[in-house]
Short mmCIF file of C-alpha atoms and ligand atoms in Angstrom, two decimals:
data_model
loop_
_atom_site.label_atom_id
_atom_site.label_comp_id
_atom_site.label_asym_id
_atom_site.label_seq_id
_atom_site.Cartn_x
_atom_site.Cartn_y
_atom_site.Cartn_z
CA UNK A 12 -21.74 -154.20 -17.81
CA UNK A 13 -20.58 -152.23 -20.79
CA UNK A 14 -22.97 -149.33 -20.76
CA UNK A 15 -23.83 -147.69 -17.46
CA UNK A 16 -20.48 -146.57 -16.08
CA UNK A 17 -19.64 -144.29 -18.97
CA UNK A 18 -22.75 -142.19 -18.72
CA UNK A 19 -22.23 -141.61 -15.01
CA UNK A 20 -18.55 -140.77 -15.36
CA UNK A 21 -19.37 -138.06 -17.89
CA UNK A 22 -21.22 -136.07 -15.26
CA UNK A 23 -18.72 -136.29 -12.44
CA UNK A 24 -17.46 -132.74 -12.39
CA UNK A 25 -19.54 -129.59 -12.06
CA UNK A 26 -18.45 -125.97 -11.98
CA UNK A 27 -21.08 -123.85 -10.27
CA UNK A 28 -20.98 -120.04 -10.30
CA UNK A 29 -21.24 -118.02 -7.10
CA UNK A 30 -24.81 -118.10 -5.77
CA UNK A 31 -26.05 -121.08 -7.76
CA UNK A 32 -28.34 -123.47 -5.86
CA UNK A 33 -27.03 -127.02 -5.70
CA UNK A 34 -30.07 -128.58 -4.12
CA UNK A 35 -33.00 -127.44 -2.03
CA UNK A 36 -34.43 -128.88 1.11
CA UNK A 37 -37.00 -131.55 0.46
CA UNK A 38 -36.10 -132.24 -3.18
CA UNK A 39 -35.74 -135.91 -4.18
CA UNK A 40 -32.45 -137.58 -3.22
CA UNK A 41 -29.32 -136.92 -5.23
CA UNK A 42 -25.60 -137.52 -5.22
CA UNK A 43 -22.96 -136.55 -2.69
CA UNK A 44 -20.23 -134.08 -3.62
CA UNK A 45 -16.58 -133.50 -2.90
CA UNK A 46 -15.49 -129.86 -3.12
CA UNK A 47 -12.42 -129.51 -5.30
CA UNK A 48 -12.26 -125.71 -5.02
CA UNK A 49 -14.46 -122.79 -3.97
CA UNK A 50 -16.99 -122.90 -1.14
CA UNK A 51 -20.46 -124.23 -0.50
CA UNK A 52 -23.04 -122.81 1.85
CA UNK A 53 -25.38 -125.25 3.58
CA UNK A 54 -28.48 -123.44 4.78
CA UNK A 55 -32.10 -123.79 5.86
CA UNK A 56 -34.90 -121.50 5.00
CA UNK A 57 -36.98 -120.17 7.87
CA UNK A 58 -39.76 -117.68 7.05
CA UNK A 59 -38.09 -116.77 3.79
CA UNK A 60 -34.72 -116.14 5.43
CA UNK A 61 -31.65 -118.26 4.72
CA UNK A 62 -30.08 -119.51 7.94
CA UNK A 63 -26.51 -120.72 7.58
CA UNK A 64 -25.87 -124.27 8.79
CA UNK A 65 -22.30 -124.70 7.56
CA UNK A 66 -19.74 -123.32 5.15
CA UNK A 67 -17.72 -126.03 3.46
CA UNK A 68 -14.46 -125.74 1.51
CA UNK A 69 -11.89 -127.68 -0.48
CA UNK A 70 -11.74 -131.38 0.41
CA UNK A 71 -15.05 -131.35 2.27
CA UNK A 72 -17.79 -133.81 1.46
CA UNK A 73 -21.45 -132.98 1.58
CA UNK A 74 -24.66 -134.54 0.43
CA UNK A 75 -27.93 -135.90 1.60
CA UNK A 76 -28.72 -138.35 4.31
CA UNK A 77 -31.09 -139.57 1.57
CA UNK A 78 -28.11 -140.70 -0.44
CA UNK A 79 -27.02 -143.04 2.30
CA UNK A 80 -30.15 -144.18 4.03
CA UNK A 81 -32.95 -143.36 1.61
CA UNK A 82 -34.13 -140.66 3.99
CA UNK A 83 -35.25 -137.09 3.22
CA UNK A 84 -33.31 -133.89 2.60
CA UNK A 85 -32.71 -131.71 5.59
CA UNK A 86 -31.13 -128.57 4.16
CA UNK A 87 -30.32 -126.65 0.99
CA UNK A 88 -26.92 -126.00 -0.57
CA UNK A 89 -25.65 -123.03 -2.56
CA UNK A 90 -22.33 -122.52 -4.33
CA UNK A 91 -20.10 -119.69 -3.12
CA UNK A 92 -16.98 -118.48 -4.95
CA UNK A 93 -17.40 -120.56 -8.13
CA UNK A 94 -17.40 -124.01 -6.58
CA UNK A 95 -15.85 -126.88 -8.49
CA UNK A 96 -17.69 -129.99 -7.35
CA UNK A 97 -16.93 -133.60 -7.90
CA UNK A 98 -20.11 -135.61 -7.96
CA UNK A 99 -20.25 -139.00 -6.27
CA UNK A 100 -23.14 -140.95 -7.72
CA UNK A 101 -24.69 -143.40 -5.24
CA UNK A 102 -24.30 -146.14 -7.84
CA UNK A 103 -20.68 -145.26 -8.29
CA UNK A 104 -20.08 -145.38 -4.56
CA UNK A 105 -21.59 -148.83 -4.33
CA UNK A 106 -19.72 -149.91 -7.43
CA UNK A 107 -16.46 -148.92 -5.82
CA UNK A 108 -17.22 -150.54 -2.55
CA UNK A 109 -18.34 -153.78 -4.17
CA UNK A 110 -16.03 -154.14 -7.10
CA UNK A 111 -13.08 -151.79 -6.95
CA UNK A 112 -9.66 -152.77 -5.78
CA UNK A 113 -9.60 -153.36 -2.04
CA UNK A 114 -7.88 -150.10 -1.14
CA UNK A 115 -10.46 -147.93 -2.85
CA UNK A 116 -13.22 -150.11 -1.43
CA UNK A 117 -11.83 -149.48 2.03
CA UNK A 118 -11.53 -145.74 1.44
CA UNK A 119 -15.10 -145.56 0.22
CA UNK A 120 -16.33 -147.53 3.21
CA UNK A 121 -14.55 -145.16 5.57
CA UNK A 122 -15.98 -142.21 3.70
CA UNK A 123 -19.52 -143.52 3.83
CA UNK A 124 -19.35 -144.39 7.51
CA UNK A 125 -17.84 -140.98 8.33
CA UNK A 126 -20.58 -139.32 6.31
CA UNK A 127 -23.15 -141.25 8.26
CA UNK A 128 -21.68 -140.09 11.52
CA UNK A 129 -21.20 -136.45 10.56
CA UNK A 130 -24.34 -135.82 8.56
CA UNK A 131 -26.93 -136.42 11.21
CA UNK A 132 -30.68 -136.23 10.81
CA UNK A 133 -30.72 -132.70 12.19
CA UNK A 134 -28.69 -131.18 9.37
CA UNK A 135 -25.10 -130.78 8.23
CA UNK A 136 -21.90 -130.65 10.14
CA UNK A 137 -18.49 -129.87 8.72
CA UNK A 138 -16.97 -133.32 8.24
CA UNK A 139 -13.65 -132.52 9.88
CA UNK A 140 -13.26 -136.11 10.93
CA UNK A 141 -12.47 -137.17 7.37
CA UNK A 142 -8.67 -137.10 7.12
CA UNK A 143 -7.40 -134.88 4.32
CA UNK A 144 -5.25 -137.74 3.06
CA UNK A 145 -8.30 -139.95 2.62
CA UNK A 146 -10.12 -137.45 0.47
CA UNK A 147 -6.93 -136.70 -1.46
CA UNK A 148 -6.17 -140.29 -2.39
CA UNK A 149 -9.82 -140.83 -3.22
CA UNK A 150 -9.84 -137.72 -5.37
CA UNK A 151 -6.62 -138.75 -7.10
CA UNK A 152 -7.96 -142.16 -8.04
CA UNK A 153 -11.27 -140.74 -9.18
CA UNK A 154 -9.56 -138.02 -11.17
CA UNK A 155 -7.59 -140.63 -13.08
CA UNK A 156 -10.72 -142.68 -13.67
CA UNK A 157 -12.51 -139.62 -14.92
CA UNK A 158 -9.60 -138.77 -17.18
CA UNK A 159 -9.68 -142.30 -18.59
CA UNK A 160 -13.44 -142.11 -19.13
CA UNK A 161 -12.94 -138.82 -20.96
CA UNK A 162 -10.12 -140.27 -23.05
CA UNK A 163 -12.45 -143.12 -24.02
CA UNK A 164 -15.08 -140.65 -25.20
CA UNK A 165 -12.47 -138.74 -27.17
CA UNK A 166 -11.09 -142.02 -28.54
CA UNK A 167 -7.56 -141.25 -27.36
CA UNK A 168 -6.73 -144.96 -27.10
CA UNK A 169 -4.98 -146.40 -30.12
CA UNK A 170 -3.21 -149.62 -31.04
CA UNK A 171 0.53 -150.07 -31.47
CA UNK A 172 1.31 -153.20 -33.49
CA UNK A 173 4.32 -155.34 -32.66
CA UNK A 174 5.36 -157.78 -35.40
CA UNK A 175 5.37 -161.52 -34.67
CA UNK A 176 7.82 -163.37 -36.90
CA UNK A 177 7.99 -166.93 -38.10
CA UNK A 178 11.09 -168.62 -36.66
CA UNK A 179 11.36 -170.99 -39.63
CA UNK A 180 11.86 -168.29 -42.27
CA UNK A 181 12.07 -164.93 -40.48
CA UNK A 182 8.98 -163.63 -42.30
CA UNK A 183 6.10 -161.71 -40.73
CA UNK A 184 3.33 -163.96 -39.43
CA UNK A 185 1.21 -161.42 -37.62
CA UNK A 186 1.15 -158.66 -35.03
CA UNK A 187 0.10 -158.09 -31.44
CA UNK A 188 -1.96 -154.97 -30.84
CA UNK A 189 -0.94 -153.15 -27.66
CA UNK A 190 -3.05 -150.30 -26.33
CA UNK A 191 -1.49 -146.84 -26.15
CA UNK A 192 -3.04 -143.70 -24.69
CA UNK A 193 -2.31 -140.65 -26.81
CA UNK A 194 -2.46 -138.23 -23.92
CA UNK A 195 -2.70 -134.58 -24.99
CA UNK A 196 -0.19 -133.44 -22.33
CA UNK A 197 1.74 -136.52 -21.28
CA UNK A 198 2.31 -137.97 -24.76
CA UNK A 199 2.12 -141.73 -25.30
CA UNK A 200 1.12 -143.54 -22.07
CA UNK A 201 1.88 -147.30 -21.80
CA UNK A 202 -0.76 -149.80 -20.58
CA UNK A 203 0.77 -150.03 -17.09
CA UNK A 204 -0.37 -146.42 -16.60
CA UNK A 205 -4.05 -147.04 -17.32
CA UNK A 206 -5.07 -150.73 -17.67
CA UNK A 207 -5.08 -151.54 -13.92
CA UNK A 208 -7.11 -148.42 -13.05
CA UNK A 209 -9.45 -148.99 -16.01
CA UNK A 210 -9.95 -152.57 -14.84
CA UNK A 211 -10.86 -151.56 -11.29
CA UNK A 212 -13.26 -148.90 -12.62
CA UNK A 213 -14.79 -151.38 -15.07
CA UNK A 214 -13.76 -149.18 -17.99
CA UNK A 215 -11.25 -151.56 -19.53
CA UNK A 216 -13.85 -153.02 -21.90
CA UNK A 217 -14.15 -149.70 -23.72
CA UNK A 218 -10.37 -149.54 -24.15
CA UNK A 219 -10.26 -153.11 -25.42
CA UNK A 220 -12.87 -152.36 -28.07
CA UNK A 221 -11.19 -149.13 -29.16
CA UNK A 222 -7.87 -150.93 -29.41
CA UNK A 223 -9.39 -153.84 -31.33
CA UNK A 224 -11.12 -151.51 -33.77
CA UNK A 225 -7.94 -149.50 -34.35
CA UNK A 226 -5.89 -152.69 -34.81
CA UNK A 227 -8.37 -154.18 -37.30
CA UNK A 228 -8.41 -150.95 -39.30
CA UNK A 229 -4.62 -150.78 -39.41
CA UNK A 230 -4.27 -154.38 -40.52
CA UNK A 231 -6.95 -153.96 -43.16
CA UNK A 232 -5.06 -150.97 -44.58
CA UNK A 233 -1.78 -152.91 -44.45
CA UNK A 234 -3.39 -155.79 -46.33
CA UNK A 235 -4.81 -153.43 -48.95
CA UNK A 236 -1.43 -151.84 -49.44
CA UNK A 237 0.70 -155.02 -49.46
CA UNK A 238 -1.56 -157.40 -51.35
CA UNK A 239 -0.74 -161.13 -51.55
CA UNK A 240 2.36 -160.99 -49.32
CA UNK A 241 0.11 -159.88 -46.42
CA UNK A 242 -2.73 -162.32 -47.11
CA UNK A 243 -2.04 -164.51 -44.08
CA UNK A 244 -0.98 -161.77 -41.66
CA UNK A 245 -3.15 -161.63 -38.54
CA UNK A 246 -3.49 -159.36 -35.56
CA UNK A 247 -3.77 -160.53 -32.00
CA UNK A 248 -5.73 -158.32 -29.60
CA UNK A 249 -5.72 -158.46 -25.78
CA UNK A 250 -9.06 -158.82 -24.04
CA UNK A 251 -9.25 -158.24 -20.33
CA UNK A 252 -10.31 -161.22 -18.26
CA UNK A 253 -12.86 -159.08 -16.49
CA UNK A 254 -15.21 -159.04 -19.46
CA UNK A 255 -14.20 -161.80 -21.87
CA UNK A 256 -16.91 -164.19 -20.71
CA UNK A 257 -19.62 -161.59 -21.20
CA UNK A 258 -22.46 -162.57 -23.57
CA UNK A 259 -21.99 -159.34 -25.56
CA UNK A 260 -18.37 -160.12 -26.41
CA UNK A 261 -19.10 -162.18 -29.52
CA UNK A 262 -21.51 -159.62 -31.00
CA UNK A 263 -19.07 -156.80 -30.34
CA UNK A 264 -16.26 -158.58 -32.11
CA UNK A 265 -18.51 -159.52 -35.00
CA UNK A 266 -19.60 -155.87 -35.32
CA UNK A 267 -16.00 -154.61 -35.23
CA UNK A 268 -14.99 -157.05 -37.97
CA UNK A 269 -17.89 -155.98 -40.16
CA UNK A 270 -17.28 -152.29 -39.50
CA UNK A 271 -13.56 -152.47 -40.24
CA UNK A 272 -13.79 -154.97 -43.10
CA UNK A 273 -11.13 -157.28 -41.66
CA UNK A 274 -11.77 -161.00 -42.32
CA UNK A 275 -12.37 -162.96 -39.06
CA UNK A 276 -9.52 -165.32 -39.92
CA UNK A 277 -7.14 -162.35 -39.56
CA UNK A 278 -8.11 -161.75 -35.94
CA UNK A 279 -6.89 -163.49 -32.81
CA UNK A 280 -8.04 -162.75 -29.31
CA UNK A 281 -5.52 -163.05 -26.46
CA UNK A 282 -6.83 -164.06 -23.08
CA UNK A 283 -5.02 -164.97 -19.87
CA UNK A 284 -5.67 -167.77 -17.47
CA UNK A 285 -7.64 -165.49 -15.13
CA UNK A 286 -10.48 -165.76 -17.68
CA UNK A 287 -10.44 -169.52 -17.37
CA UNK A 288 -10.20 -169.66 -13.62
CA UNK A 289 -13.13 -167.31 -13.01
CA UNK A 290 -15.74 -169.10 -15.11
CA UNK A 291 -14.42 -171.77 -17.42
CA UNK A 292 -17.82 -172.76 -18.82
CA UNK A 293 -18.81 -169.21 -19.78
CA UNK A 294 -15.32 -168.57 -21.20
CA UNK A 295 -15.37 -171.79 -23.21
CA UNK A 296 -18.77 -170.96 -24.65
CA UNK A 297 -17.63 -167.46 -25.75
CA UNK A 298 -14.44 -168.96 -27.17
CA UNK A 299 -16.44 -171.52 -29.12
CA UNK A 300 -18.73 -168.87 -30.62
CA UNK A 301 -15.69 -166.84 -31.63
CA UNK A 302 -14.20 -169.91 -33.25
CA UNK A 303 -17.45 -170.42 -35.16
CA UNK A 304 -17.06 -166.86 -36.46
CA UNK A 305 -13.57 -167.76 -37.65
CA UNK A 306 -11.69 -165.81 -34.96
CA UNK A 307 -8.78 -167.60 -33.27
CA UNK A 308 -7.92 -167.68 -29.58
CA UNK A 309 -4.49 -167.38 -27.97
CA UNK A 310 -3.67 -168.12 -24.34
CA UNK A 311 -1.41 -165.28 -23.21
CA UNK A 312 1.32 -165.33 -20.54
CA UNK A 313 1.26 -169.11 -20.57
CA UNK A 314 3.02 -170.69 -17.61
CA UNK A 315 2.55 -167.76 -15.25
CA UNK A 316 -0.76 -168.87 -13.74
CA UNK A 317 -1.63 -172.09 -12.03
CA UNK A 318 -4.51 -173.37 -14.04
CA UNK A 319 -2.79 -173.91 -17.39
CA UNK A 320 -2.80 -177.68 -17.56
CA UNK A 321 -6.18 -178.25 -16.02
CA UNK A 322 -7.90 -175.93 -18.47
CA UNK A 323 -6.03 -176.54 -21.69
CA UNK A 324 -8.33 -179.28 -22.91
CA UNK A 325 -11.52 -177.40 -22.02
CA UNK A 326 -10.86 -174.32 -24.14
CA UNK A 327 -10.89 -174.29 -27.93
CA UNK A 328 -7.45 -172.67 -28.20
CA UNK A 329 -5.28 -172.08 -31.27
CA UNK A 330 -2.14 -170.54 -29.84
CA UNK A 331 0.01 -170.61 -26.72
CA UNK A 332 2.09 -167.57 -25.90
CA UNK A 333 5.02 -168.45 -23.67
CA UNK A 334 5.64 -165.74 -21.14
CA UNK A 335 8.73 -163.57 -21.31
CA UNK A 336 9.85 -164.65 -17.84
CA UNK A 337 10.73 -168.10 -19.23
CA UNK A 338 12.30 -166.73 -22.40
CA UNK A 339 14.54 -164.42 -20.36
CA UNK A 340 16.37 -167.37 -18.87
CA UNK A 341 16.09 -169.92 -21.66
CA UNK A 342 19.72 -169.69 -22.71
CA UNK A 343 21.10 -169.15 -19.21
CA UNK A 344 19.32 -171.67 -17.03
CA UNK A 345 18.87 -175.37 -17.84
CA UNK A 346 15.68 -175.43 -15.72
CA UNK A 347 14.11 -172.71 -17.84
CA UNK A 348 14.98 -174.63 -20.95
CA UNK A 349 13.33 -177.75 -19.53
CA UNK A 350 10.18 -175.78 -18.76
CA UNK A 351 10.09 -174.17 -22.20
CA UNK A 352 10.59 -177.57 -23.82
CA UNK A 353 7.69 -178.96 -21.78
CA UNK A 354 5.43 -176.07 -22.77
CA UNK A 355 6.31 -176.48 -26.44
CA UNK A 356 5.60 -180.19 -26.37
CA UNK A 357 2.33 -179.53 -24.60
CA UNK A 358 1.44 -177.09 -27.36
CA UNK A 359 2.35 -179.70 -29.94
CA UNK A 360 0.22 -182.40 -28.37
CA UNK A 361 -2.78 -180.05 -28.41
CA UNK A 362 -1.95 -179.00 -32.02
CA UNK A 363 -1.47 -175.38 -31.00
CA UNK A 364 0.86 -172.88 -32.58
CA UNK A 365 3.42 -171.47 -30.17
CA UNK A 366 4.71 -167.92 -29.77
CA UNK A 367 7.71 -166.98 -27.62
CA UNK A 368 7.34 -163.52 -26.11
CA UNK A 369 10.02 -160.99 -25.27
CA UNK A 370 12.89 -162.17 -27.46
CA UNK A 371 15.69 -159.64 -27.01
CA UNK A 372 18.84 -161.53 -28.04
CA UNK A 373 19.75 -163.57 -31.13
CA UNK A 374 20.77 -166.60 -29.06
CA UNK A 375 17.26 -166.78 -27.58
CA UNK A 376 15.80 -166.85 -31.09
CA UNK A 377 18.27 -169.58 -32.10
CA UNK A 378 17.48 -171.72 -29.07
CA UNK A 379 13.71 -171.41 -29.55
CA UNK A 380 14.02 -172.26 -33.23
CA UNK A 381 16.01 -175.36 -32.27
CA UNK A 382 13.35 -176.29 -29.70
CA UNK A 383 10.65 -176.13 -32.39
CA UNK A 384 8.79 -172.96 -31.36
CA UNK A 385 6.84 -171.56 -34.33
CA UNK A 386 6.77 -167.81 -33.82
CA UNK A 387 8.59 -165.13 -31.88
CA UNK A 388 7.89 -161.60 -30.72
CA UNK A 389 10.29 -159.19 -29.12
CA UNK A 390 12.52 -156.18 -29.34
CA UNK A 391 15.11 -158.19 -31.28
CA UNK A 392 12.74 -158.04 -34.24
CA UNK A 393 10.75 -154.88 -33.62
CA UNK A 394 9.12 -152.72 -30.96
CA UNK A 395 5.39 -152.05 -30.99
CA UNK A 396 4.71 -149.34 -33.59
CA UNK A 397 1.85 -146.96 -34.29
CA UNK A 398 0.48 -147.14 -37.82
CA UNK A 399 2.53 -144.14 -38.97
CA UNK A 400 5.78 -145.95 -38.07
CA UNK A 401 4.61 -149.44 -38.96
CA UNK A 402 3.86 -148.78 -42.63
CA UNK A 403 7.39 -147.55 -43.52
CA UNK A 404 8.94 -150.31 -41.36
CA UNK A 405 7.01 -152.97 -43.29
CA UNK A 406 8.29 -151.74 -46.66
CA UNK A 407 11.20 -154.23 -46.43
CA UNK A 408 8.68 -157.10 -46.73
CA UNK A 409 6.98 -155.79 -49.83
P1 C2E B 739 1.35 -158.55 -22.79
O1 C2E B 739 0.06 -158.91 -23.45
O2 C2E B 739 2.16 -159.66 -22.23
O3 C2E B 739 2.13 -157.73 -23.90
C1 C2E B 739 3.51 -157.85 -24.13
C2 C2E B 739 4.24 -156.73 -23.46
O4 C2E B 739 5.65 -157.00 -23.58
C3 C2E B 739 4.03 -155.38 -24.15
O5 C2E B 739 4.13 -154.36 -23.16
C4 C2E B 739 5.22 -155.32 -25.09
O6 C2E B 739 5.55 -153.98 -25.45
C5 C2E B 739 6.28 -155.94 -24.22
N1 C2E B 739 7.39 -156.49 -25.00
C6 C2E B 739 7.37 -156.96 -26.26
N2 C2E B 739 8.57 -157.41 -26.64
C7 C2E B 739 9.40 -157.22 -25.57
C8 C2E B 739 10.80 -157.50 -25.33
O7 C2E B 739 11.54 -158.01 -26.17
N3 C2E B 739 11.29 -157.17 -24.12
C9 C2E B 739 10.51 -156.60 -23.14
N4 C2E B 739 11.09 -156.29 -21.98
N5 C2E B 739 9.19 -156.33 -23.34
C10 C2E B 739 8.64 -156.64 -24.54
P2 C2E B 739 3.04 -153.22 -23.05
O8 C2E B 739 2.69 -152.72 -24.42
O9 C2E B 739 3.54 -152.25 -22.04
O10 C2E B 739 1.78 -153.98 -22.50
C11 C2E B 739 1.79 -154.46 -21.19
C12 C2E B 739 0.55 -155.27 -20.89
O11 C2E B 739 -0.62 -154.46 -20.93
C13 C2E B 739 0.27 -156.36 -21.91
O12 C2E B 739 1.09 -157.46 -21.64
C14 C2E B 739 -1.19 -156.64 -21.67
O13 C2E B 739 -1.35 -157.48 -20.55
C15 C2E B 739 -1.72 -155.27 -21.31
N6 C2E B 739 -2.39 -154.68 -22.48
C16 C2E B 739 -1.84 -154.06 -23.55
N7 C2E B 739 -2.80 -153.66 -24.41
C17 C2E B 739 -3.98 -154.06 -23.89
C18 C2E B 739 -5.35 -153.95 -24.32
O14 C2E B 739 -5.70 -153.43 -25.39
N8 C2E B 739 -6.30 -154.49 -23.50
C19 C2E B 739 -5.97 -155.11 -22.34
N9 C2E B 739 -6.96 -155.59 -21.59
N10 C2E B 739 -4.71 -155.23 -21.90
C20 C2E B 739 -3.72 -154.72 -22.67
CA1 CA B 740 -0.76 -160.15 -24.91
CA1 CA B 741 1.96 -161.78 -22.85
#
């Protein structure tokens, strides 16, 4: 799952100069194209003379019947006016239809069925029946995916570390690594702007590994610089539920630890309940192998899903992270306090450490300390920081 999509995404866009052949009649099947700008001439050759079949422009889709039905080519295509083409790989089309979010799946289905109806066996027709809006939203989504794929290649994803403090003494216990996209034009982009799209395009794994590697490197440097005081500091890294239970996960993490020189005991992996619901046995087996390596496992956003209780005893967990939605209300609503108390006692009975997320006010920290929660994370203590800000911020703990 982790290799094929990147190589296809790297070839998505082609700029073809005026006159360049795109494909010739009878050549083996290839991808379909969306025209982003310029024009494309579809033609047939009769007795050495090019006979125009269609002239296509921005927003038009063209390709081979072979792409859709495994049939043969019926015409040739040539770029006019420096055409900028967006390539739709057959595999990518299927991938979107099968696995993408439902809206994109639907758009792709419409596109494919329209292509079938407009590109008949006799040759090409201008696919006017495809609404402009359809191609535009499709293009927009694909453009973002392509941009993300490019950012992955350029390693523009980095980790911001947010301190997690011990409620008993106020000291640093560890950090959570949160992915940030250092976008050359837009500046720092938060995960909401890329994780959902990366998940639907099956690219999120690459971001997770980049973020984990960056986080491990930062913590190793922090440990080198701070010595004994930082000995027990750990970093907690988010792994998307879509690939946690993959057999490669353990090897990847092992390789990242070796490459960055961070001891396994200084790494935690945060997963959400979606991992457990989709395939508990596979997830438990990956979790167990990680544990054997010395890596710890945290259950993130605890209390938000439905499966928490049923799965707690089947996963080798170390930490429960109580979701911010409960912490928000803990001092204001007695019901929230009851729920938080229940979650903490559940954590205690499973011998798990507990982290309260999203602490913004001192009274929340006081209440959670009184309720026996071990650790806390939130803006009250610190925001997530890139390494350049984190190192000076940590000086107070030296
Ligand atoms: P999360 O794992 O629940 O991360 C905590 C989010 O709460 C972070 O948002 C953090 O900046 C924010 N936060 C921390 N303290 C406070 C607080 O006191 N108040 C409020 N209002 N918010 C606080 P962020 O960085 O935008 O991340 C959002 C989500 O994106 C994360 O939620 C996580 O689900 C996902 N994510 C982040 N990095 C990665 C990654 O590397 N891989 C994957 N798969 N997902 C990631
Ligand atoms: Ca998290
Ligand atoms: Ca969380």
